[in-house]
Amino acid sequence: VRLVEGRADTATVFGDDPVVWARRWATEGAPRLHVVDLDGAFAGGPRHAPVIAALVRAVAPVPVEVGGGLRDLAAVEAALTTGAGFAILGTGAALEPAFLEAACRGWPGRILVGVDAADGRVAIDGWTRLVPLTALELARRAAAAGAAAVIYTDVRRDGTARGPNLEATAALAAGAGLPIIASGGIAGLFDIVRLAAISGVAGAIVGRALYTGAVDLRAAVAAVPA
């Protein structure tokens, strides 16, 4: 499913078998797959480990990054045990710096921090709650802890096809101190090209635009080769 601005009541179902879609994107050249356990994000703990494990096996050796409800070390370990290359920490990283640091020590190079922001503040608990923490503050915390990269999402753009927040993405990339993976609002190939031109942006996550056909994955990979 894909959401608009992270709201559960806006879900659009594009298929009933995530593994089939994962194979398609891997076949079309995706350099990495981004998978979020949305039920886990809202509930506070993973809910779809068997499906994710099957997905990871199906697309190997394409690396998979997994997030959604990873709020303790046991959940992080379980996510990586599926064979996923990376675990994404969001709410836990924002609320518990010690947890973030422990995860980065335990799995060096495999922890990504989801910096999800709305109206200048970090959004947590499946984007249902804002905390008094800025995107830059959380990104710098991630860098200090040893995270591999930050996934930055402007919640107000996600799923809207209004284009990514280029200004905020560039500001974060300039000040974070680690690579930024941009997410949210990508409407077409032109958005991906513009993001790729920002210093410090290492990649972009494309969701709804792939499923609607607004972005052709093969063309996108060719336009901004790694």
Coordinates of N, CA and C in Angstrom, one line a residue, residues 8-209:
A8 N -3.1 6.7 7.7 CA -3.6 5.3 7.5 C -4.9 5.3 6.7
D9 N -5.7 6.3 6.8 CA -7.0 6.4 6.2 C -6.9 6.7 4.7
T10 N -5.7 7.0 4.2 CA -5.5 7.3 2.8 C -4.9 6.2 2.0
A11 N -4.8 5.0 2.6 CA -4.1 3.9 1.9 C -4.7 3.5 0.6
T12 N -3.8 3.3 -0.4 CA -4.2 2.8 -1.7 C -3.5 1.5 -1.8
V13 N -4.2 0.4 -2.1 CA -3.6 -0.9 -2.2 C -3.3 -1.2 -3.7
F14 N -2.0 -1.4 -4.0 CA -1.6 -1.6 -5.4 C -1.4 -3.1 -5.7
G15 N -1.5 -4.0 -4.7 CA -1.3 -5.4 -4.9 C -1.4 -6.2 -3.6
D16 N -1.7 -7.5 -3.7 CA -1.8 -8.2 -2.4 C -0.6 -9.1 -2.2
D17 N 0.5 -9.0 -3.0 CA 1.7 -9.8 -2.8 C 2.9 -8.9 -2.9
P18 N 3.4 -8.5 -1.7 CA 4.6 -7.6 -1.8 C 5.8 -8.3 -2.4
V19 N 5.9 -9.6 -2.4 CA 7.1 -10.3 -2.9 C 7.1 -10.2 -4.5
V20 N 5.9 -10.2 -5.1 CA 5.8 -10.1 -6.5 C 6.3 -8.7 -7.0
W21 N 5.8 -7.7 -6.2 CA 6.3 -6.3 -6.6 C 7.8 -6.2 -6.4
A22 N 8.3 -6.7 -5.3 CA 9.7 -6.6 -5.0 C 10.5 -7.2 -6.1
R23 N 10.1 -8.4 -6.6 CA 10.8 -9.1 -7.7 C 10.8 -8.2 -9.0
R24 N 9.6 -7.5 -9.2 CA 9.5 -6.7 -10.4 C 10.5 -5.5 -10.3
W25 N 10.6 -4.9 -9.1 CA 11.5 -3.7 -9.0 C 13.0 -4.2 -9.1
A26 N 13.3 -5.3 -8.5 CA 14.6 -5.9 -8.6 C 15.0 -6.2 -10.1
T27 N 14.1 -6.8 -10.8 CA 14.3 -7.1 -12.2 C 14.5 -5.9 -13.0
E28 N 13.8 -4.8 -12.7 CA 13.9 -3.5 -13.5 C 15.2 -2.7 -13.1
G29 N 16.0 -3.2 -12.1 CA 17.2 -2.6 -11.9 C 17.3 -1.8 -10.6
A30 N 16.4 -1.9 -9.7 CA 16.5 -1.1 -8.4 C 17.8 -1.5 -7.7
P31 N 18.6 -0.5 -7.3 CA 19.9 -0.8 -6.6 C 19.6 -1.2 -5.2
R32 N 18.4 -0.8 -4.6 CA 18.1 -1.2 -3.3 C 16.6 -1.1 -3.1
L33 N 16.0 -1.9 -2.3 CA 14.6 -1.8 -2.0 C 14.3 -1.3 -0.6
H34 N 13.3 -0.4 -0.5 CA 12.9 0.2 0.7 C 11.6 -0.4 1.2
V35 N 11.6 -1.0 2.3 CA 10.4 -1.7 2.8 C 10.0 -1.2 4.2
V36 N 8.8 -0.9 4.3 CA 8.3 -0.4 5.7 C 7.1 -1.2 6.1
D37 N 7.2 -1.8 7.3 CA 6.1 -2.5 7.9 C 5.2 -1.4 8.5
L38 N 4.2 -1.0 7.8 CA 3.3 0.1 8.2 C 2.5 -0.3 9.5
D39 N 2.1 -1.5 9.5 CA 1.4 -2.0 10.7 C 2.3 -1.9 12.0
G40 N 3.5 -2.3 11.8 CA 4.5 -2.2 12.8 C 4.8 -0.8 13.2
A41 N 4.8 0.1 12.3 CA 5.1 1.6 12.6 C 4.0 2.1 13.5
F42 N 2.8 1.8 13.2 CA 1.6 2.3 13.9 C 1.5 1.6 15.3
A43 N 1.8 0.3 15.3 CA 1.6 -0.5 16.5 C 2.8 -0.4 17.5
G44 N 4.0 0.0 17.0 CA 5.2 0.1 17.8 C 6.0 -1.2 17.9
G45 N 5.8 -2.2 17.0 CA 6.6 -3.4 16.9 C 6.3 -4.1 15.6
P46 N 7.3 -4.8 15.1 CA 7.2 -5.4 13.8 C 6.0 -6.4 13.7
R47 N 5.3 -6.4 12.5 CA 4.2 -7.3 12.3 C 4.3 -8.2 11.1
H48 N 5.3 -8.0 10.3 CA 5.3 -8.7 9.0 C 6.7 -9.3 8.7
A49 N 7.4 -9.8 9.8 CA 8.7 -10.4 9.6 C 8.7 -11.5 8.6
P50 N 7.8 -12.5 8.6 CA 7.8 -13.6 7.6 C 7.7 -13.1 6.1
V51 N 6.9 -12.1 5.9 CA 6.7 -11.6 4.5 C 8.0 -10.9 4.1
I52 N 8.6 -10.1 5.1 CA 9.8 -9.4 4.7 C 11.0 -10.4 4.5
A53 N 11.0 -11.4 5.3 CA 12.1 -12.5 5.0 C 11.9 -13.1 3.6
A54 N 10.7 -13.4 3.2 CA 10.4 -14.0 1.9 C 10.8 -13.0 0.8
L55 N 10.5 -11.7 1.1 CA 10.8 -10.7 0.1 C 12.4 -10.6 -0.1
V56 N 13.1 -10.5 1.0 CA 14.5 -10.4 1.0 C 15.1 -11.6 0.2
R57 N 14.7 -12.8 0.5 CA 15.2 -14.0 -0.3 C 14.9 -13.9 -1.8
A58 N 13.7 -13.3 -2.1 CA 13.3 -13.3 -3.5 C 14.1 -12.4 -4.3
V59 N 14.6 -11.3 -3.7 CA 15.3 -10.3 -4.5 C 16.9 -10.4 -4.4
A60 N 17.4 -11.3 -3.6 CA 18.8 -11.4 -3.4 C 19.5 -11.5 -4.7
P61 N 20.6 -10.8 -4.9 CA 21.5 -10.1 -3.9 C 21.1 -8.6 -3.8
V62 N 20.0 -8.1 -4.3 CA 19.7 -6.7 -4.2 C 19.5 -6.4 -2.7
P63 N 20.2 -5.4 -2.1 CA 20.0 -5.1 -0.7 C 18.6 -4.5 -0.4
V64 N 18.2 -4.8 0.8 CA 16.9 -4.3 1.3 C 17.1 -3.6 2.6
E65 N 16.4 -2.4 2.7 CA 16.4 -1.7 3.9 C 15.0 -1.8 4.5
V66 N 14.9 -2.1 5.8 CA 13.6 -2.4 6.5 C 13.4 -1.5 7.6
G67 N 12.2 -1.0 7.7 CA 11.8 -0.1 8.9 C 10.4 -0.4 9.3
G68 N 10.0 0.2 10.4 CA 8.6 0.1 10.8 C 8.5 -0.6 12.2
G69 N 8.5 0.1 13.3 CA 8.3 -0.5 14.6 C 9.6 -1.1 15.2
L70 N 10.8 -0.7 14.7 CA 12.0 -1.2 15.2 C 12.4 -0.3 16.4
R71 N 12.0 -0.6 17.6 CA 12.1 0.3 18.7 C 12.9 -0.3 19.9
D72 N 13.5 -1.5 19.7 CA 14.4 -2.1 20.7 C 15.5 -2.9 19.9
L73 N 16.5 -3.3 20.6 CA 17.6 -4.0 19.9 C 17.2 -5.4 19.4
A74 N 16.2 -6.0 20.1 CA 15.7 -7.3 19.7 C 15.0 -7.2 18.3
A75 N 14.2 -6.1 18.2 CA 13.5 -5.9 16.9 C 14.5 -5.6 15.8
V76 N 15.6 -4.8 16.1 CA 16.6 -4.6 15.1 C 17.3 -5.9 14.7
E77 N 17.7 -6.7 15.6 CA 18.3 -7.9 15.3 C 17.4 -8.8 14.5
A78 N 16.1 -8.9 14.8 CA 15.2 -9.7 14.1 C 15.0 -9.2 12.6
A79 N 15.0 -7.9 12.5 CA 14.9 -7.4 11.1 C 16.1 -7.7 10.3
L80 N 17.3 -7.6 10.8 CA 18.5 -7.9 10.1 C 18.7 -9.4 9.9
T81 N 18.1 -10.2 10.8 CA 18.2 -11.7 10.7 C 17.4 -12.2 9.5
T82 N 16.4 -11.4 9.0 CA 15.7 -11.7 7.8 C 16.6 -11.8 6.5
G83 N 17.8 -11.2 6.7 CA 18.7 -11.0 5.6 C 18.7 -9.6 5.0
A84 N 17.9 -8.7 5.6 CA 17.9 -7.3 5.2 C 19.3 -6.7 5.4
G85 N 19.7 -5.8 4.5 CA 21.0 -5.2 4.6 C 21.1 -4.1 5.6
F86 N 19.9 -3.4 5.8 CA 19.9 -2.3 6.7 C 18.6 -2.3 7.5
A87 N 18.7 -1.7 8.7 CA 17.5 -1.5 9.6 C 17.3 0.0 9.7
I88 N 16.1 0.5 9.6 CA 15.8 1.9 9.7 C 15.2 2.2 11.1
L89 N 15.8 3.1 11.8 CA 15.3 3.5 13.1 C 14.6 4.9 13.0
G90 N 13.4 5.0 13.5 CA 12.7 6.3 13.4 C 12.4 6.8 14.8
T91 N 11.2 6.3 15.3 CA 10.7 6.7 16.6 C 11.8 6.4 17.7
G92 N 12.4 5.3 17.7 CA 13.3 4.9 18.7 C 14.5 5.8 18.7
A93 N 15.0 6.2 17.5 CA 16.2 7.1 17.4 C 15.8 8.5 17.9
A94 N 14.6 8.9 17.7 CA 14.2 10.2 18.2 C 14.0 10.3 19.7
L95 N 13.5 9.2 20.3 CA 13.1 9.2 21.7 C 14.2 8.7 22.6
E96 N 15.1 7.8 22.1 CA 16.1 7.2 22.9 C 17.5 7.2 22.3
P97 N 18.2 8.2 22.5 CA 19.6 8.3 21.9 C 20.4 7.1 22.3
A98 N 20.3 6.6 23.5 CA 21.1 5.5 23.9 C 20.8 4.2 23.1
F99 N 19.6 4.0 22.7 CA 19.2 2.9 21.9 C 19.8 3.1 20.5
L100 N 19.8 4.3 19.9 CA 20.4 4.5 18.6 C 21.9 4.2 18.7
E101 N 22.6 4.7 19.7 CA 24.0 4.5 19.8 C 24.3 3.0 19.9
A102 N 23.5 2.3 20.7 CA 23.7 0.8 20.9 C 23.5 0.1 19.6
A103 N 22.5 0.5 18.8 CA 22.3 -0.2 17.5 C 23.4 0.0 16.6
C104 N 23.9 1.3 16.5 CA 25.0 1.6 15.6 C 26.3 0.8 16.0
R105 N 26.5 0.7 17.3 CA 27.7 -0.1 17.8 C 27.5 -1.6 17.4
G106 N 26.3 -2.1 17.6 CA 26.0 -3.5 17.4 C 26.1 -3.9 15.9
W107 N 25.6 -3.0 15.0 CA 25.5 -3.3 13.6 C 26.1 -2.2 12.8
P108 N 27.4 -2.0 12.9 CA 28.1 -0.9 12.2 C 27.8 -0.9 10.7
G109 N 27.5 0.2 10.1 CA 27.3 0.3 8.7 C 25.9 -0.1 8.2
R110 N 25.1 -0.6 9.2 CA 23.8 -1.2 8.8 C 22.6 -0.5 9.4
I111 N 22.8 0.6 10.1 CA 21.7 1.3 10.7 C 21.5 2.7 10.0
L112 N 20.3 2.8 9.5 CA 19.8 4.1 8.9 C 18.8 4.8 9.8
V113 N 18.8 6.1 9.9 CA 17.9 6.8 10.7 C 16.9 7.5 9.9
G114 N 15.6 7.2 10.1 CA 14.6 7.9 9.4 C 14.3 9.2 10.1
V115 N 14.5 10.3 9.4 CA 14.3 11.7 9.9 C 13.0 12.1 9.1
D116 N 11.9 12.0 9.8 CA 10.6 12.3 9.2 C 10.1 13.6 9.8
A117 N 9.9 14.6 9.0 CA 9.6 16.0 9.6 C 8.3 16.6 9.0
A118 N 7.6 17.3 9.8 CA 6.4 18.0 9.4 C 6.4 19.3 10.1
D119 N 6.3 20.4 9.4 CA 6.2 21.8 9.9 C 7.4 22.0 10.8
G120 N 8.6 21.5 10.4 CA 9.9 21.8 11.0 C 10.2 20.9 12.2
R121 N 9.3 20.0 12.6 CA 9.5 19.1 13.7 C 9.5 17.7 13.3
V122 N 10.2 16.8 14.1 CA 10.3 15.4 13.8 C 8.9 14.7 14.2
A123 N 8.5 13.9 13.2 CA 7.2 13.1 13.4 C 7.6 11.7 13.8
I124 N 6.9 11.1 14.8 CA 7.1 9.8 15.3 C 5.8 9.0 15.4
D125 N 6.0 7.7 15.8 CA 4.8 6.8 16.0 C 4.0 6.7 14.7
G126 N 4.7 6.4 13.6 CA 3.9 6.3 12.4 C 3.5 7.6 11.9
W127 N 4.2 8.7 12.2 CA 3.9 10.1 11.8 C 2.7 10.6 12.5
T128 N 2.2 10.0 13.6 CA 1.0 10.5 14.2 C 1.3 11.5 15.3
R129 N 2.6 11.8 15.6 CA 2.9 12.7 16.8 C 4.1 13.4 16.5
L130 N 4.1 14.7 16.8 CA 5.3 15.6 16.6 C 6.0 15.8 17.9
V131 N 7.3 15.8 17.9 CA 8.1 16.0 19.1 C 9.0 17.3 18.9
P132 N 9.4 17.9 20.0 CA 10.2 19.1 19.9 C 11.6 18.9 19.6
L133 N 11.8 18.4 18.4 CA 13.2 18.0 17.9 C 13.1 18.3 16.4
T134 N 14.2 19.0 15.9 CA 14.2 19.4 14.5 C 14.9 18.3 13.7
A135 N 14.6 18.3 12.4 CA 15.3 17.3 11.5 C 16.8 17.4 11.6
L136 N 17.3 18.6 11.6 CA 18.8 18.7 11.7 C 19.3 18.2 13.0
E137 N 18.6 18.4 14.1 CA 19.1 17.9 15.4 C 19.1 16.4 15.4
L138 N 18.1 15.8 14.8 CA 18.1 14.3 14.8 C 19.1 13.8 13.8
A139 N 19.3 14.4 12.7 CA 20.3 14.0 11.7 C 21.7 14.1 12.3
R140 N 22.0 15.1 13.1 CA 23.3 15.3 13.7 C 23.5 14.2 14.8
R141 N 22.4 13.9 15.5 CA 22.5 12.8 16.5 C 22.8 11.5 15.8
A142 N 22.2 11.3 14.6 CA 22.5 10.0 13.9 C 24.0 10.0 13.5
A143 N 24.5 11.1 13.0 CA 25.9 11.1 12.6 C 26.8 10.9 13.8
A144 N 26.5 11.5 14.9 CA 27.4 11.3 16.1 C 27.3 9.8 16.6
A145 N 26.2 9.2 16.4 CA 26.0 7.8 16.9 C 26.7 6.8 16.0
G146 N 27.0 7.2 14.7 CA 27.6 6.3 13.8 C 26.7 5.7 12.8
A147 N 25.5 6.3 12.5 CA 24.6 5.7 11.6 C 25.2 5.8 10.2
A148 N 24.8 4.9 9.3 CA 25.3 4.9 7.9 C 24.8 6.0 7.0
A149 N 23.5 6.4 7.3 CA 22.9 7.5 6.5 C 21.6 7.9 7.1
V150 N 21.0 9.0 6.7 CA 19.7 9.4 7.1 C 18.8 9.3 5.9
I151 N 17.6 8.9 6.2 CA 16.5 8.9 5.2 C 15.6 10.1 5.6
Y152 N 15.6 11.1 4.8 CA 14.8 12.3 5.1 C 13.5 12.4 4.3
T153 N 12.4 12.5 5.1 CA 11.1 12.6 4.5 C 10.4 13.8 5.0
D154 N 9.9 14.6 4.0 CA 9.0 15.7 4.4 C 7.6 15.1 4.4
V155 N 7.0 14.9 5.6 CA 5.8 14.2 5.7 C 4.6 14.8 4.9
R156 N 4.7 16.2 4.8 CA 3.6 16.9 4.1 C 3.7 16.6 2.6
R157 N 4.8 16.1 2.1 CA 5.0 15.8 0.7 C 4.7 14.4 0.3
D158 N 4.9 13.5 1.3 CA 4.9 12.0 1.0 C 3.6 11.6 0.4
G159 N 3.7 10.9 -0.7 CA 2.5 10.4 -1.4 C 1.7 11.4 -2.1
T160 N 2.1 12.7 -2.2 CA 1.3 13.7 -2.8 C 1.6 14.0 -4.2
A161 N 2.8 13.6 -4.7 CA 3.3 13.9 -6.0 C 3.4 15.4 -6.3
R162 N 3.7 16.1 -5.2 CA 3.9 17.6 -5.3 C 5.3 18.0 -5.5
G163 N 6.2 16.9 -5.5 CA 7.6 17.2 -5.6 C 8.3 17.2 -4.3
P164 N 9.5 16.8 -4.2 CA 10.2 16.8 -2.9 C 10.5 18.2 -2.4
N165 N 10.8 18.3 -1.1 CA 11.2 19.6 -0.5 C 12.7 19.7 -0.8
L166 N 13.0 20.3 -1.9 CA 14.4 20.4 -2.3 C 15.2 21.3 -1.3
E167 N 14.6 22.4 -0.9 CA 15.3 23.4 0.0 C 15.6 22.7 1.3
A168 N 14.7 22.1 1.9 CA 14.9 21.4 3.2 C 15.9 20.3 3.1
T169 N 15.8 19.5 1.9 CA 16.7 18.4 1.7 C 18.2 18.9 1.6
A170 N 18.3 20.0 0.8 CA 19.7 20.6 0.6 C 20.2 21.1 2.0
A171 N 19.4 21.7 2.8 CA 19.9 22.3 4.0 C 20.3 21.1 5.0
L172 N 19.5 20.1 5.0 CA 19.9 18.9 5.8 C 21.2 18.3 5.3
A173 N 21.3 18.1 4.0 CA 22.5 17.5 3.5 C 23.7 18.3 3.8
A174 N 23.6 19.7 3.8 CA 24.7 20.5 4.1 C 25.1 20.5 5.6
G175 N 24.2 20.2 6.5 CA 24.5 20.3 7.9 C 24.5 19.0 8.7
A176 N 24.1 17.9 8.1 CA 23.9 16.6 8.8 C 25.2 15.9 9.1
G177 N 26.2 16.0 8.2 CA 27.4 15.3 8.4 C 27.4 13.8 8.0
L178 N 26.4 13.4 7.3 CA 26.4 12.0 6.8 C 25.5 12.0 5.5
P179 N 25.5 10.9 4.7 CA 24.7 10.9 3.5 C 23.2 11.0 3.8
I180 N 22.5 11.6 2.8 CA 21.1 11.8 2.9 C 20.4 11.0 1.8
I181 N 19.4 10.2 2.1 CA 18.6 9.6 1.2 C 17.2 10.3 1.2
A182 N 16.9 10.9 0.1 CA 15.7 11.8 0.0 C 14.4 11.0 -0.3
S183 N 13.3 11.4 0.4 CA 12.1 10.7 0.2 C 10.9 11.6 0.4
G184 N 9.8 11.3 -0.3 CA 8.6 12.1 -0.2 C 8.3 13.0 -1.3
G185 N 7.2 12.8 -2.0 CA 6.7 13.7 -3.0 C 7.2 13.6 -4.4
I186 N 8.1 12.6 -4.7 CA 8.6 12.5 -6.0 C 7.5 12.2 -7.0
A187 N 7.4 13.1 -8.0 CA 6.4 13.0 -9.0 C 6.8 12.5 -10.4
G188 N 8.1 12.6 -10.7 CA 8.6 12.2 -12.0 C 10.1 12.2 -12.0
L189 N 10.6 11.8 -13.1 CA 12.1 11.7 -13.3 C 12.8 13.0 -13.0
F190 N 12.2 14.1 -13.4 CA 12.8 15.4 -13.2 C 13.1 15.6 -11.7
D191 N 12.2 15.1 -10.8 CA 12.5 15.3 -9.4 C 13.7 14.5 -8.9
I192 N 13.9 13.3 -9.5 CA 15.0 12.5 -9.1 C 16.3 13.1 -9.6
V193 N 16.3 13.7 -10.8 CA 17.5 14.4 -11.3 C 17.8 15.6 -10.5
R194 N 16.8 16.3 -10.1 CA 17.1 17.5 -9.2 C 17.7 17.1 -7.9
L195 N 17.2 16.0 -7.3 CA 17.7 15.6 -6.0 C 19.2 15.1 -6.2
A196 N 19.4 14.4 -7.3 CA 20.8 13.9 -7.5 C 21.8 15.0 -7.6
A197 N 21.4 16.2 -8.0 CA 22.3 17.3 -8.2 C 22.6 18.0 -6.8
I198 N 22.0 17.6 -5.7 CA 22.3 18.2 -4.4 C 23.4 17.5 -3.8
S199 N 24.4 18.2 -3.4 CA 25.6 17.7 -2.8 C 25.2 17.0 -1.4
G200 N 25.7 15.8 -1.2 CA 25.3 15.1 0.0 C 24.2 14.2 -0.1
V201 N 23.4 14.3 -1.2 CA 22.2 13.4 -1.4 C 22.7 12.1 -2.1
A202 N 22.6 11.0 -1.4 CA 23.2 9.7 -1.9 C 22.2 8.9 -2.7
G203 N 20.9 9.2 -2.5 CA 19.9 8.4 -3.2 C 18.5 9.0 -3.0
A204 N 17.5 8.4 -3.6 CA 16.1 8.8 -3.5 C 15.2 7.6 -3.4
I205 N 14.2 7.7 -2.6 CA 13.2 6.6 -2.5 C 12.0 7.0 -3.3
V206 N 11.6 6.2 -4.2 CA 10.4 6.4 -5.0 C 9.4 5.4 -4.7
G207 N 8.2 5.8 -4.3 CA 7.1 4.9 -3.9 C 5.9 5.0 -4.9
R208 N 5.0 5.8 -4.5 CA 3.7 5.9 -5.3 C 4.0 6.1 -6.8
A209 N 4.9 7.0 -7.1 CA 5.2 7.3 -8.5 C 5.6 6.1 -9.4

